[in-house]
Structure formats: structure tokens, C-alpha cells
Coordinates of C-alpha atoms and ligand atoms in Angstrom, one line a residue:
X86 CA -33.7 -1.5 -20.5
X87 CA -33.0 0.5 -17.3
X88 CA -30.5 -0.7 -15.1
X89 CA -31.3 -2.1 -11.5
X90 CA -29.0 -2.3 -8.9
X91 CA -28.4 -5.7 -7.0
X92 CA -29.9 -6.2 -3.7
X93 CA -26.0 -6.6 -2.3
X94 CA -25.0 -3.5 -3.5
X95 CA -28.5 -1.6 -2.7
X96 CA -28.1 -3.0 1.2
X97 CA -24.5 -2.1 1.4
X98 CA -24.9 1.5 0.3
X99 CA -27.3 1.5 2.9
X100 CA -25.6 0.3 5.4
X101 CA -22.5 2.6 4.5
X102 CA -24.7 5.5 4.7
X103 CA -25.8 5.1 8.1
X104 CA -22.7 3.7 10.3
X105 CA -21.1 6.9 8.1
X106 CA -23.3 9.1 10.1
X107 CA -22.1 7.5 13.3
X108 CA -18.5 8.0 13.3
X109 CA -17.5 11.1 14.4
X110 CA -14.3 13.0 12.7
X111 CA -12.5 12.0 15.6
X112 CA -12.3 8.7 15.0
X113 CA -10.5 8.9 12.0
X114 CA -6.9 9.9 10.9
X115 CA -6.6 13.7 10.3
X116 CA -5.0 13.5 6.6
X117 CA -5.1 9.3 6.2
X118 CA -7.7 8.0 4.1
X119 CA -10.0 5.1 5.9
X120 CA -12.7 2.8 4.8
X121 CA -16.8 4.6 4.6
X122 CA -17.1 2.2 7.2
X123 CA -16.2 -1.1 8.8
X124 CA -12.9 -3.0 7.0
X125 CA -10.9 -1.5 4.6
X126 CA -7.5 -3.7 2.5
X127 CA -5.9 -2.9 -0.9
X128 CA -6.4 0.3 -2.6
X129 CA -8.2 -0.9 -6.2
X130 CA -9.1 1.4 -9.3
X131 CA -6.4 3.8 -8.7
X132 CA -6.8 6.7 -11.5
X133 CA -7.7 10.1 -13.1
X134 CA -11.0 10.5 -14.4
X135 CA -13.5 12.8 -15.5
X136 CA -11.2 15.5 -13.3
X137 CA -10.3 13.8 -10.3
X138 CA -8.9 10.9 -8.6
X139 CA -10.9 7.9 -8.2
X140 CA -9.6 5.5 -5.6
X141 CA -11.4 2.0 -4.6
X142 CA -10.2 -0.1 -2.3
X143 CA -11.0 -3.8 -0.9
X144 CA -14.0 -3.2 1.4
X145 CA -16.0 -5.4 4.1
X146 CA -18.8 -2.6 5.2
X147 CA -20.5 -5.0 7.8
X148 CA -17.8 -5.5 10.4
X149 CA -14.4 -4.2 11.0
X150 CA -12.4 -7.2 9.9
X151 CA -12.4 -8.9 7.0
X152 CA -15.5 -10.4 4.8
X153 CA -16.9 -10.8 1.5
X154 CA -15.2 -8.0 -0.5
X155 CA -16.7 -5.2 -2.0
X156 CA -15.9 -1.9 -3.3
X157 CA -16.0 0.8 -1.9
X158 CA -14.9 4.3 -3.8
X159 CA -13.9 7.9 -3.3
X160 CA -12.9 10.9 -5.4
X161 CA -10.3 13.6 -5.0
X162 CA -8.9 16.8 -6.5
X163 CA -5.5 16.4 -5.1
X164 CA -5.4 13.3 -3.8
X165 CA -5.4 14.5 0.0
X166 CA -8.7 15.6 1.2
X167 CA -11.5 12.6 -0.4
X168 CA -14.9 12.6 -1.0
X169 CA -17.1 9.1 0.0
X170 CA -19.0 8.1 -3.1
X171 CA -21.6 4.9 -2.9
X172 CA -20.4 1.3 -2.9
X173 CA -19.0 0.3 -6.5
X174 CA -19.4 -3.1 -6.7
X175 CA -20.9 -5.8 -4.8
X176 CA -20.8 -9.6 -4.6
X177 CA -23.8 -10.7 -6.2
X178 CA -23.1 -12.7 -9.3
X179 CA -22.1 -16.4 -9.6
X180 CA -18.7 -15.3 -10.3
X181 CA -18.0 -12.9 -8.2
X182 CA -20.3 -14.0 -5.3
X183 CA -17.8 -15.0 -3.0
X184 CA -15.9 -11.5 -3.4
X185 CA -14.5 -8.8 -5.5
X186 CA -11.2 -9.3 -5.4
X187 CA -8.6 -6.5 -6.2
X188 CA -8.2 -4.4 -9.7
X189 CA -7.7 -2.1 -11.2
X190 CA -8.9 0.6 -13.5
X191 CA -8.5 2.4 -17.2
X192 CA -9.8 5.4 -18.9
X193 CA -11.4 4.5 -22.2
X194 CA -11.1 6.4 -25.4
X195 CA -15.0 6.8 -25.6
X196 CA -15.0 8.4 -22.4
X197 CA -15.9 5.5 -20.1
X198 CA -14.2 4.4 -17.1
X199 CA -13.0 0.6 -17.0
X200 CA -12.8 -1.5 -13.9
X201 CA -10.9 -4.9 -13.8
X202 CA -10.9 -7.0 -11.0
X203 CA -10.8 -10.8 -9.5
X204 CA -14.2 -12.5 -8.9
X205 CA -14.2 -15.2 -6.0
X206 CA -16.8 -18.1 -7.3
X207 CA -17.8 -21.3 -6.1
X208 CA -15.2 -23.3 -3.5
X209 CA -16.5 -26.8 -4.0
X210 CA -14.4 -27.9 -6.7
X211 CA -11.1 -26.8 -5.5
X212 CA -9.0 -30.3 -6.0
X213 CA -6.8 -29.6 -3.4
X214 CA -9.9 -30.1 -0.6
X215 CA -9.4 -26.4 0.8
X216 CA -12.2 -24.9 -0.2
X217 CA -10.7 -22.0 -2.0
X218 CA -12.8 -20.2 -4.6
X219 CA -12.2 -20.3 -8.5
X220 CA -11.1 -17.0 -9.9
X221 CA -11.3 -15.1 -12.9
X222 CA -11.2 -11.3 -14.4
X223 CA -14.1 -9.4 -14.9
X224 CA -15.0 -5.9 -15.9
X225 CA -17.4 -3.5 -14.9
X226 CA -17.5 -0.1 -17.3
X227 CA -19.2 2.9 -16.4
X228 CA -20.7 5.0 -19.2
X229 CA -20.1 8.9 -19.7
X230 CA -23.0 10.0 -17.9
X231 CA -23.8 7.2 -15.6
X232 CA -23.1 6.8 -11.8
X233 CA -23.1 2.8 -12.2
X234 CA -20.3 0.5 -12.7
X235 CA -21.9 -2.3 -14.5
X236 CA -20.5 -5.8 -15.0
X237 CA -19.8 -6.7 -18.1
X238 CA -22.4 -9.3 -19.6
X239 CA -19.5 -11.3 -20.9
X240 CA -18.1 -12.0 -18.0
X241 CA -15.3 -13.8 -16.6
X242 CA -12.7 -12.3 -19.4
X243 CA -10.0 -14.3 -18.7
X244 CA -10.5 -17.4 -17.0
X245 CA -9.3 -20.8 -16.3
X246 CA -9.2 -21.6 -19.7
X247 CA -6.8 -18.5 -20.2
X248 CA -4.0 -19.7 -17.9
X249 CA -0.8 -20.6 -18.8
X250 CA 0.8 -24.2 -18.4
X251 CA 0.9 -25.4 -14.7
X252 CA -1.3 -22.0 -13.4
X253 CA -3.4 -22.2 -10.6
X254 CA -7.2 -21.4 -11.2
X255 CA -7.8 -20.8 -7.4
X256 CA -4.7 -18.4 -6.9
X257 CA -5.6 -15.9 -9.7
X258 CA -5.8 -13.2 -8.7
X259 CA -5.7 -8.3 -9.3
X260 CA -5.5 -7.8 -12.3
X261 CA -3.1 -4.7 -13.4
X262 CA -3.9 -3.2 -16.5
X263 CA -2.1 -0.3 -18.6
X264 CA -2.2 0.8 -22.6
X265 CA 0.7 0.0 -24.7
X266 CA 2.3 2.7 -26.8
X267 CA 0.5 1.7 -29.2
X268 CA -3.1 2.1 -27.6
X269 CA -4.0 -1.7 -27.2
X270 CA -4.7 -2.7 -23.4
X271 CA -2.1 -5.0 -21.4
X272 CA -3.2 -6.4 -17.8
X273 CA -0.8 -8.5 -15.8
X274 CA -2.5 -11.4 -13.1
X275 CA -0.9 -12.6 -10.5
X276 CA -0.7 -16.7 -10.4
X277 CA 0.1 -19.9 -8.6
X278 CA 1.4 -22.8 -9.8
X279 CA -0.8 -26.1 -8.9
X280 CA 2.9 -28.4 -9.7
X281 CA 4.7 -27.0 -7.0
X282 CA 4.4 -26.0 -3.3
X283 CA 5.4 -23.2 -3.8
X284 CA 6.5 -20.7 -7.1
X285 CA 4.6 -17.8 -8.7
X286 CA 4.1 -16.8 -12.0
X287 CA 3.0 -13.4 -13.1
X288 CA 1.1 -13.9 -16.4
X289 CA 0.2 -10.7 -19.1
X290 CA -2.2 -11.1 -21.5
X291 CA -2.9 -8.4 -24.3
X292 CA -6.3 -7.1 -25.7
X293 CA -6.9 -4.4 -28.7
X294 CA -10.1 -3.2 -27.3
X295 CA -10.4 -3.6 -23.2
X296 CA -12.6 -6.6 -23.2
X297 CA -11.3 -9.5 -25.8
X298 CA -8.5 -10.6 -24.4
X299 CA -5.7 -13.2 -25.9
X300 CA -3.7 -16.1 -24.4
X301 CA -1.6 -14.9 -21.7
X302 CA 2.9 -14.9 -21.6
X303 CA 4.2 -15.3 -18.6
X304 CA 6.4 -11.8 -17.9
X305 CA 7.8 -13.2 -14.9
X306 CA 8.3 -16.1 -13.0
X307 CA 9.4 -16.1 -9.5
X308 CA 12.6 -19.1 -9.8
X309 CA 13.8 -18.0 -6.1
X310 CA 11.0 -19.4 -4.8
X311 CA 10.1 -16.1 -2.9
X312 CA 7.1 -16.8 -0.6
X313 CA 4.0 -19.3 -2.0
X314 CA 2.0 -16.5 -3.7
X315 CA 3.0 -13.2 -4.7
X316 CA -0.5 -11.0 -4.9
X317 CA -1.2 -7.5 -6.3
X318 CA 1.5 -6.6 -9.2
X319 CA 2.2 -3.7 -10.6
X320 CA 4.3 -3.4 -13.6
X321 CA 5.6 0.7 -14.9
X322 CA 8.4 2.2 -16.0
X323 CA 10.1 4.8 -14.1
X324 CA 13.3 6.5 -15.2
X325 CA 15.5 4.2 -16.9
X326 CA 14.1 1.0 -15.6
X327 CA 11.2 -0.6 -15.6
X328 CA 9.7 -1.6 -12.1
X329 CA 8.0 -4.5 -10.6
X330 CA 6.2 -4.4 -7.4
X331 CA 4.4 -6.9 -6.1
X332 CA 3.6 -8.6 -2.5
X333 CA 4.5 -11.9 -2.0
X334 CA 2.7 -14.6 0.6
X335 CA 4.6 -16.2 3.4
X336 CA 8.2 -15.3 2.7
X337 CA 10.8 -16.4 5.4
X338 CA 12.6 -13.9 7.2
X339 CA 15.5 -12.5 5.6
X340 CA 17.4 -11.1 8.3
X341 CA 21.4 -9.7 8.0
X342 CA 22.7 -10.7 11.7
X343 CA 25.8 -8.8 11.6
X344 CA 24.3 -5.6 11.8
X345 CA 21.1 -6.8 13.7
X346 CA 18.9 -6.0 10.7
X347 CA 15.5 -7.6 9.6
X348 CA 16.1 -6.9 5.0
X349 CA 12.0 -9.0 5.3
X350 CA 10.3 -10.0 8.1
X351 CA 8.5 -13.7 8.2
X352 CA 4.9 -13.1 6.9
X353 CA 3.8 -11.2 4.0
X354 CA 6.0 -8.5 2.7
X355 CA 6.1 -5.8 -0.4
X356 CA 9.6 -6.5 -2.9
X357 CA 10.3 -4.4 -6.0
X358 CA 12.3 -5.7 -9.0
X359 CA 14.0 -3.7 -11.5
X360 CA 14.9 -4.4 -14.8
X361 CA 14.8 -4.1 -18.9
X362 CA 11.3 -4.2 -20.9
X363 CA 11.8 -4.7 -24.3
X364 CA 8.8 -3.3 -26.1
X365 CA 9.2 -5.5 -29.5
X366 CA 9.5 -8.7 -27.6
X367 CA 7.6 -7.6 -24.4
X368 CA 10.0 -9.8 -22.2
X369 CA 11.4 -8.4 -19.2
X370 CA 15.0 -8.9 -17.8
X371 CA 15.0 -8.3 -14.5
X372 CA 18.7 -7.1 -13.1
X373 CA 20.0 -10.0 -12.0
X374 CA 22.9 -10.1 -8.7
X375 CA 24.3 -13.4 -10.1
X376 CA 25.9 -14.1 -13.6
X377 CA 25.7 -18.0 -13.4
X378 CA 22.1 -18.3 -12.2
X379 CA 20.8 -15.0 -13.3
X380 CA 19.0 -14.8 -10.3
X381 CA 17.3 -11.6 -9.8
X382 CA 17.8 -8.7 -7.6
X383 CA 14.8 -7.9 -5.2
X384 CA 14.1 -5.0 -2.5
X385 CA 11.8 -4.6 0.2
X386 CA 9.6 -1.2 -0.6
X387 CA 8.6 -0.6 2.8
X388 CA 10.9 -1.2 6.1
X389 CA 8.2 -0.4 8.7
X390 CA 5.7 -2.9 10.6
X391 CA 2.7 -1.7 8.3
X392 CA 2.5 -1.4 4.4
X393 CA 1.0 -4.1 2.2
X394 CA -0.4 -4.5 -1.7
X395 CA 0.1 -1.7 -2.6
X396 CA -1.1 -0.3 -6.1
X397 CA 0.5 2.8 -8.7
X398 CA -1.1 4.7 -11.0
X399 CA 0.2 7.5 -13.7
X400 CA -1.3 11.0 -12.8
X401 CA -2.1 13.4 -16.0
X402 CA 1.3 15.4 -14.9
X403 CA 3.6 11.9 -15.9
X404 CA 4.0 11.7 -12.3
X405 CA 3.7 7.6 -10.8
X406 CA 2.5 7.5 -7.7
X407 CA 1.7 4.1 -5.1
X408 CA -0.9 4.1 -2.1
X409 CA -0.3 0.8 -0.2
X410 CA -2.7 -0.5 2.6
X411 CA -1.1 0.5 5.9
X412 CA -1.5 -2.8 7.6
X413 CA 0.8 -5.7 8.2
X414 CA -1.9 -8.1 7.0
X415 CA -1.1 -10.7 9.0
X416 CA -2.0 -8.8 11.8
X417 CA -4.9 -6.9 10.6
X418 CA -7.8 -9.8 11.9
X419 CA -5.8 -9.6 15.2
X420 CA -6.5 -6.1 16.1
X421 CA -9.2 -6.1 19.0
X422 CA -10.6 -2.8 17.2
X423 CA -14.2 -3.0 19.4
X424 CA -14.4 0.5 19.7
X425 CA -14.1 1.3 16.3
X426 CA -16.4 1.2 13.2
X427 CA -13.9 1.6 10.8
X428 CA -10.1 -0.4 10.6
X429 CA -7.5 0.0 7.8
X430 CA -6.1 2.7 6.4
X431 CA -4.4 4.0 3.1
X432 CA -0.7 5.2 2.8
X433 CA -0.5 9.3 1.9
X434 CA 0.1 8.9 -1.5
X435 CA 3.6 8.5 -2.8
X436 CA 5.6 9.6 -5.8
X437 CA 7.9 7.0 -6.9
X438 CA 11.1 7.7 -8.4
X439 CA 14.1 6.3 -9.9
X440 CA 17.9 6.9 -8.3
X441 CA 20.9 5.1 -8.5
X442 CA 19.0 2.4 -9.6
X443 CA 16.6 2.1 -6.0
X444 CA 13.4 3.3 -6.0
X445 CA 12.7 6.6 -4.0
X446 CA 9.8 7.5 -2.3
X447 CA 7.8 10.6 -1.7
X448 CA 4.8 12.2 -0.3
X449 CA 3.1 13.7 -3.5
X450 CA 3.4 17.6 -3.2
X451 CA 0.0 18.3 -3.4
X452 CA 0.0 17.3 0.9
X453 CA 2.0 21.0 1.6
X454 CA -1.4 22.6 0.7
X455 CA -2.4 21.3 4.0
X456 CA 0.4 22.9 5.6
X457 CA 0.1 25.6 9.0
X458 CA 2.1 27.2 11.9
X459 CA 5.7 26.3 10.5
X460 CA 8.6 26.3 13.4
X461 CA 12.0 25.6 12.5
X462 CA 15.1 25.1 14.5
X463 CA 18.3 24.9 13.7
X464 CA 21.6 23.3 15.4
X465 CA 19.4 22.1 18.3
X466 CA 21.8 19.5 20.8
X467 CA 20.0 16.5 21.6
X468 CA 20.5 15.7 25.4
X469 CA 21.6 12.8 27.6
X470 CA 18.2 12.8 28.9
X471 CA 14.9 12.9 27.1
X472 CA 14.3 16.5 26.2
X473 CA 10.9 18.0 24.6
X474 CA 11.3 21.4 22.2
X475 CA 8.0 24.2 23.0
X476 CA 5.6 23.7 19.8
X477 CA 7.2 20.4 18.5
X478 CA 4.6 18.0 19.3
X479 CA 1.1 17.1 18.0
X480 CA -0.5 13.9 16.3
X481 CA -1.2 15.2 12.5
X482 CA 2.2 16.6 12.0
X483 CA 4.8 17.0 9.3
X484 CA 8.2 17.1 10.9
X485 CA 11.8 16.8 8.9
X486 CA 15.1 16.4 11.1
X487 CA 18.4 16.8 9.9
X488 CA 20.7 14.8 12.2
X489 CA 24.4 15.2 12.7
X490 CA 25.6 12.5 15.1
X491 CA 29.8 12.8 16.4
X492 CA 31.8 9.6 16.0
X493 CA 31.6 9.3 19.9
X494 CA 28.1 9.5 20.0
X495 CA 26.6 5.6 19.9
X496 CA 22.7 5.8 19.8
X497 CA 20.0 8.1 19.3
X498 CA 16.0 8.2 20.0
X499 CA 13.1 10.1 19.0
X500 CA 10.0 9.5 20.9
X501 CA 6.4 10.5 19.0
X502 CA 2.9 10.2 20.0
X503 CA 4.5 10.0 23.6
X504 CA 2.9 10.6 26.8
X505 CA 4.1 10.0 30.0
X506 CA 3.4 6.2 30.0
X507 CA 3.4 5.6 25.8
X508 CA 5.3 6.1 23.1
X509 CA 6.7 5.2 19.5
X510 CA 10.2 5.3 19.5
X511 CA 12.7 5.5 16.5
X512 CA 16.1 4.7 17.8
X513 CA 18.9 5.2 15.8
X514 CA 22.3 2.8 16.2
X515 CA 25.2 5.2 14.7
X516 CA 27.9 2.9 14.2
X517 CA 25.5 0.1 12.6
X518 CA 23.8 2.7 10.9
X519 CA 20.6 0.7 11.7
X520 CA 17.0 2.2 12.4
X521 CA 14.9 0.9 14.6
X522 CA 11.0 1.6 14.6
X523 CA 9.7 0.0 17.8
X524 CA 6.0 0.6 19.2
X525 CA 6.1 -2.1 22.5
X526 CA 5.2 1.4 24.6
X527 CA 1.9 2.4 22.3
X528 CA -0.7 0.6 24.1
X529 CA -0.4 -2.4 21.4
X530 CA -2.3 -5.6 22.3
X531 CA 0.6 -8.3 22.8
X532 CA 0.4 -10.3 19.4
X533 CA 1.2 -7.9 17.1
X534 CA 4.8 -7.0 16.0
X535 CA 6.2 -4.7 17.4
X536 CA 9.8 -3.8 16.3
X537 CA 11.8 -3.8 13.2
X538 CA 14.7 -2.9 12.3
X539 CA 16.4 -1.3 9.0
X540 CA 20.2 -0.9 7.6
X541 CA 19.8 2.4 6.5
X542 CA 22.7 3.9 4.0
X543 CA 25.7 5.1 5.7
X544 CA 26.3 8.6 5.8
X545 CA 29.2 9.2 8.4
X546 CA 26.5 9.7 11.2
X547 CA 24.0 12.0 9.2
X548 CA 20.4 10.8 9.0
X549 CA 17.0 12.9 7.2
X550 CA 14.1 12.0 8.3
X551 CA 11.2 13.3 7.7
X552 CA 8.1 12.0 9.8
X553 CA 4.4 12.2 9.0
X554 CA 2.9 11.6 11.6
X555 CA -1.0 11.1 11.8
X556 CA -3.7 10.1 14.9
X557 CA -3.1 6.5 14.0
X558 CA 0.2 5.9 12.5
X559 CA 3.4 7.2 11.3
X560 CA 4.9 7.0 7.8
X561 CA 9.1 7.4 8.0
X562 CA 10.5 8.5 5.1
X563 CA 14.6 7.9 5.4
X564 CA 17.6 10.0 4.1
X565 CA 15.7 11.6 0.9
X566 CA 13.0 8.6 0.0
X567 CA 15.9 6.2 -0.4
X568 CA 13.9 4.2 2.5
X569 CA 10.4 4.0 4.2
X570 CA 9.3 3.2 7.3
X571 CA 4.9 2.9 7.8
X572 CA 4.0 2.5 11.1
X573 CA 0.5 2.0 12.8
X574 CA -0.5 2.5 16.3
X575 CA -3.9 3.4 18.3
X576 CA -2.8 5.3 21.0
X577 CA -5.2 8.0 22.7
X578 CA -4.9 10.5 20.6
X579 CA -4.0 13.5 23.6
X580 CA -0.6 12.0 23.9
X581 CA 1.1 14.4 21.6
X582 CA 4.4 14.7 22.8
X583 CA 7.8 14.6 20.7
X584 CA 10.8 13.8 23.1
X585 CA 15.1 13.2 21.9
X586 CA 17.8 12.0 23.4
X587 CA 21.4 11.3 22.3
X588 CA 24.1 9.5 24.1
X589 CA 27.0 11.5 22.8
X590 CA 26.7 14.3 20.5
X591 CA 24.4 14.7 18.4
X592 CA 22.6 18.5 16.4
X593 CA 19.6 18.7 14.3
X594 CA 17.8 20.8 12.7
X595 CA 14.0 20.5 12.7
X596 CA 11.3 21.7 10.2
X597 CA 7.8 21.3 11.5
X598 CA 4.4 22.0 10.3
X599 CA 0.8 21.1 11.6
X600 CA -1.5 19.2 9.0
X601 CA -5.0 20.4 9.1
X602 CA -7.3 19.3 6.7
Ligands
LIG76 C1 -4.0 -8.7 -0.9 C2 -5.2 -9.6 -1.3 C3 -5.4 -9.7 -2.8 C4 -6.8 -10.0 -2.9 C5 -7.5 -9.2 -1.8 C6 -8.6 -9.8 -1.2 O1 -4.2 -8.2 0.4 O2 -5.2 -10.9 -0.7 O3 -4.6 -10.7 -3.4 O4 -7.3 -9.6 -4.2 O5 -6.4 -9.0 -0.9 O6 -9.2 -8.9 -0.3

């Protein structure tokens, strides 16, 4: 029987089609990857298939905040420069018709390629009177040969009947799948608890084929009562550890007052979790920070104002690398983003690895292909007033600084996307050793956030930073990867300027390079 496309999905590729054609080149980030059109959250279906990356992401096409979610999709060699391809998936079914929730995605051993992601069903059951939907799993599968991704007839695969003791059927929520050594398929779902206000659990279930899936284990459950829900895991091993990441709902502030430092801000924030996965048993041990509660140890992954759910895959080179949405998401609906057709944006992507037992992060190589006009100074002496260097400066930019600060010297600033009346500014508190990304002089409406700041590792008055810096944001990456700050900002794009300043002093040397795509 041939396959017919729903009338959802039919009206939103034609709907993506024509804004597309609309939005000029300028209106997007130079090297940051933004929705077809209209609202774009988590990246989805991150992998390599049939010779090239395949990334998805959480997708309203029809406005530029948030709505029923779709799918939208896109292809790269390198993971830099993408290619648009036609909406993947659509609401239209009664499990799903209230959204398609986050996944993710497999290659198959017959060739095809394997989505799994969270439907949003009906509301009017939910017992607690809030009108959330049900959710489930379901698969869509493209064929070798096919453009579709069709849902699985069988759908839900896992499903209320499939949670675990005291799980919450309306906080179920993107899936992460992986293969086992031993070929058979492994997907972890994020879940609440209905017995508690608040607790999460993360729940793994097993299948030998992709689609038939067991009774789940719970892998992890979150006993420090970290935030009400914690959404979009991802579960990998990376050097000698094995990694959790996953983004949990509502947390408090965690903030370290001595040194003036915000560890999470209040809202919705990104923690990783190392630890031991033992393979026979398939429990995981996360390191723990206390020997009579066995509390575990948890780390924020991002130390900027933007960076949420985000979602790693394995390249074919053994390499893991994370995109996360750039977007504080509590702030995302705020945005008064009139003038645009499009809003969210994607992370470069990063490779993730394992050092002293933090994660590191990095962009992936593959962006120094995109590389022109290198300048490089060395030694330069930042002043007591705010100086500007000929040929640093630009807004799609890829700019290193190796900072020496003297003992006498107190504070230092950098100033990016500046012109004479805005700026982002990075200021730098020596003694502290505390960073500080602050954007109240971008041109920001007044309720979003607009400062945070970050302990940064002590190294006698030496910071590395390396700065990517795009039409629309910033990402930060801090002495080597040990830290990350992502940053966005929509000021005009002609102010370009890069200004320093040092109250004592303070040498760098500077590495800079344009970023054409
Ligand atoms: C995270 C999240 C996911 C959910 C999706 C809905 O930002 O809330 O938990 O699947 O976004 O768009």
C-alpha cells in the first residue's frame, strides 16, 4: 500500500517552505544552526547516517514561540554548514496529537534509520486536574530507500503500563536510546514520580530488536531531590567514567556567597553526573561526595545565561559530541522576537571529553575548516582605559586570549559585539578568580537574565579563553574546556567592536580568525 503523508505534516512542509523563502541570510547566525522557520527547542535524532549527520530538533513552524511540536530535520557533512530537509514528523495521531516530544535516533542493522520520541496525547484524564497530556515512546523508522519516517503501527512502545512503581504517566518523557555491546537496544526515559512533590527517576528499559521492549530498571534516581523533573537524559561513557547529563526542572539557586558565585541559577539548569556502569549488572554508581549518605556528586555543564537539553551522540570516528539548545528556557517565550521568523538556536557542536574526572568541552574540529584572515598578537598590555586592537573585531569570529594578570592587578573586561552604546562584557575578578558574563548593555528587553557569574579554576591570574562569537550569541569556552559559558544576545549586528581594559597589569596574547561559512 503506498504511503500517504498526513495532512499536518503535508501543511507544515508547506508552510516551512515558504517563510524559508522569506528570511533573508541575514537574519540568521553566520555558523549557528536555527530552526527552517518559526520556534526551534532541543536538538532530537542526533546521528550518523547513510553519510552524514542527521540532526532534528523540537520544532513549532507556525509562530516563533512555542507550539505543538514537530520535527523538523537537517543533514550535514561536517556538522557545521547544514542542509534544511522537509518536516520529519508531525502531530497527527491520537498519541502524539498533542506533540512530538524529544528523542532520539539509531542506525539499524538492515540499514534503516530509527527514531524514538515522546508522544503528547489526550489531557483530560490527568488526575492531578492540570491538564497535562499522557506520554508514551513511539517510533518512526525510515526504510533504506525511502524519504519518510513512518510511525510504527504498534505504537506507543512503552507506555503507562511500562513504568516503574510510583512513575508518573504525564511526566515521561525523550527517550535516549544506544546498543549494548552486545547489539541489543537500551533507551533510558526520563520520569516523575506521582508520590512525591518532587523526585525524578530515570528509568532504562532493554529491547533485542528496537521495537519490543521489556519492563524498565530504574538506573537512577534523583534522592537529593534536585529540581521537580529532570528532562532530556543522556547516558555514555567517556574515558574512564561513564556520564550522565540530564536537565533538571525548577532547581533552586545554588549560589557560593563567599566568592560571589552563582554554581545554578534558580530555573531550569543542565547537571552532569559521573560514575561506575557495571555492564553484568547494568547499575550505575554514581561518585558520590558523601560516605554516610552516598549522595552523589553533580556539575553544572554550562555556566552561561543560555544552554538547555542538550543531547550527544557517538560520531563514526569514536568521538562523543553534545549540541544543547542555546536558550535559557525559561526565558525563551519572553523574547519580544516580532521581527523575526525564526527564534532558537543550536550550540556549535561540542566534543566532550574526560579530565581529572570533569567533563571538558570543545568545539568539534571540523569548525577550523571555516577558518579566514588569521591575526595574532602576542604580549599585548591591556590598558586602564578601554582600548580596541586594528582587525580584532567582527560578529562571526573565533578569538582565543591567553591572559596573564599581575598580583596587583584586581579586575579585567573584555567587551564584544560593542558599539558605542552596547556591549557584552566578560569581566574577570583576579583575586576571586570569578567570571562574570553580563549582557544588561546588549539592547536586552528587561525580564530576561542578564548576569551570571562562574568560579573558574585558579591559576595564579592566568585565564584561556577562547570566544566564539556569532551574530546572535557567544559561546565561552574557559581555561582549555574545563568550563563553558553560552550566551545569547540580539544586538544590531554592525556593532562589531572588541574593546579590553585592565586595572593593573595585565598581557595577552590573542589568536583570531573570521568564520565564513
Ligand atoms: C525540554 C523539553 C522536553 C520535551 C520538549 C518539548 O526542553 O521540555 O522535556 O520533550 O522540551 O518541546
Amino acid at each position: 500500500m503506498e504511503y500517504r503523508i498526513s495532512n499536518e505534516l503535508a501543511k507544515a512542509r508547506e508552510y516551512e517552505k515558504e517563510q524559508e523563502a522569506l528570511i533573508k541570510e541575514e537574519d540568521r547566525p553566520v555558523y549557528h544552526f536555527t530552526p527552517r522557520t518559526g520556534w526551534l527547542n532541543d536538538p532530537n535524532g542526533l546521528s550518523y547516517y547513510d553519510g552524514k549527520y542527521h540532526l532534528f530538533y523540537q520544532y513549532h513552524p507556525y509562530d516563533s514561540h512555542w507550539g505543538p511540536m514537530h520535527w523538523g530535520h537537517a543533514v550535514s557533512k561536517d556538522m557545521i554548514r547544514w542542509k534544511y530537509l522537509p518536516c520529519a514528523l508531525a502531530p497527527d495521531t491520537e498519541y502524539d496529537g498533542s506533540g512530538c516530544f524529544s528523542g532520539s535516533a539509531l542506525v539499524m542493522d538492515d540499514g534503516s534509520h530509527l527514531l524514538m520520541y515522546t508522544g503528547c496525547g489526550d489531557s483530560s484524564a490527568d488526575p492531578t486536574g492540570k491538564g497535562r497530556w499522557i506520554q508514551s515512546q513511539n517510533i518512526a523508522i525510515k526504510s533504506p530507500g525511502s524519504d519518510e519516517y513512518i510511525k510504527y503501527g504498534k505504537n506507543p512502545v512503552i507506555k503507562e503500563k511500562d513504568l516503574p512503581e510510583g512513575g508518573d504517566a504525564y511526566e515521561f518523557r525523550d527517550p535516549y536510546l544506544w546498543r549494548a555491546e552486545d547489539g541489543t537496544f537500551r533507551v533510558l526515559v526520563a520520569n516523575g514520580r506521582t508520590d512525591e512533590e518532587t523526585g525524578t527517576q530515570l528509568t532504562m528499559y532493554r529491547s533485542d530488536d528496537g521495537f519490543n521492549w521489556g519492563s524498565g530498571k530504574v538506573l537512577f534516581e534523583d534522592e537529593r531531590r534536585i529540581g521537580v523533573m529532570w528532562e532530556c537524559p543522556n547516558f555514555f561513557p567517556l574515558g574512564d567514567k561513564h556520564v550522565l547529563i540530564a536537565s533538571p526542572m525548577d532547581m533552586q539557586a545554588e549560589e557560593e556567597e563567599a566568592v560571589g558565585s552563582i554554581r545554578f541559577p534558580q530555573g531550569n539548569n543542565v547537571c552532569y553526573i559521573t560514575g561506575k556502569y557495571d555492564k553484568k549488572s547494568e547499575d550505575f554508581t554514581p561518585d558520590s561526595d558523601d560516605a554516610d549518605t552516598g549522595y552523589y556528586i553533580y556539575e553544572p555543564v554550562d555556566g552561561g545565561l543560555d544552554f538547555y537539553a542538550p543531547q550527544v551522540m557517538k560520531t563514526p570516528d569514536g568521538r562523543r559530541v553534545m549540541i544543547g539548545w542555546m536558550q535559557d528556557p525559561m526565558m525563551g517565550n519572553l523574547h519580544d522576537v516580532k521581527d523575526f521568523r525564526i527564534f532558537g538556536q543550536m550550540t556549535v557542536p561540542r566534543e566532550l571529553s574526560m579530565k581529572n574526572g570533569r567533563l571538558h568541552q570543545w568545539p568539534v574540529s571540523e569548525i577550523e575548516e571555516y577558518r579566514t584572515d588569521k591575526d595574532i598578537y602576542s604580549g599585548v598590555a591591556f590598558g586602564n582605559d578601554w582600548i580596541r586592537i586594528p582587525s580584532i573585531c567582527g560578529r562571526a569570529i573565533d578569538l582565543t586570549l591567553d591572559i596573564k594578570a599581575e598580583s596587583t592587578c584586581e579586575e579585567l573586561g573584555i567587551r564584544f559585539a560593542a558599539d558605542k552604546e552596547h556591549h557584552v562584557e566578560l569581566r574577570f575578578d583576579v583575586a576571586r578568580s570569578v567570571l562574570t558574563i553580563d549582557r544588561s548593555n546588549s539592547g536586552q528587553p528587561d525580564n530576561i537574565t542578564k548576569k551570571r557569574s562562574l568560579k573558574v579554576r585558579d591559576r595564579n591570574g592566568k585565564l584561556s579563553l577562547r570566544l566564539l562569537i556569532d551574530r546572535y550569541s557567544a559561546e565561552i569556552f574557559i581555561n582549555d574546556g574545563e568550563q563553558t559559558m553560552s550566551v545569547t544576545y540580539y544586538t544590531d549586528p554592525s556593532a562589531q567592536d572588541v574593546y579590553f581594559k585592565a586595572n593593573g597589569p595585565a598581557y595577552m596574547d590573542i589568536e583570531k580568525y573570521d568564520l565564513q561559512k
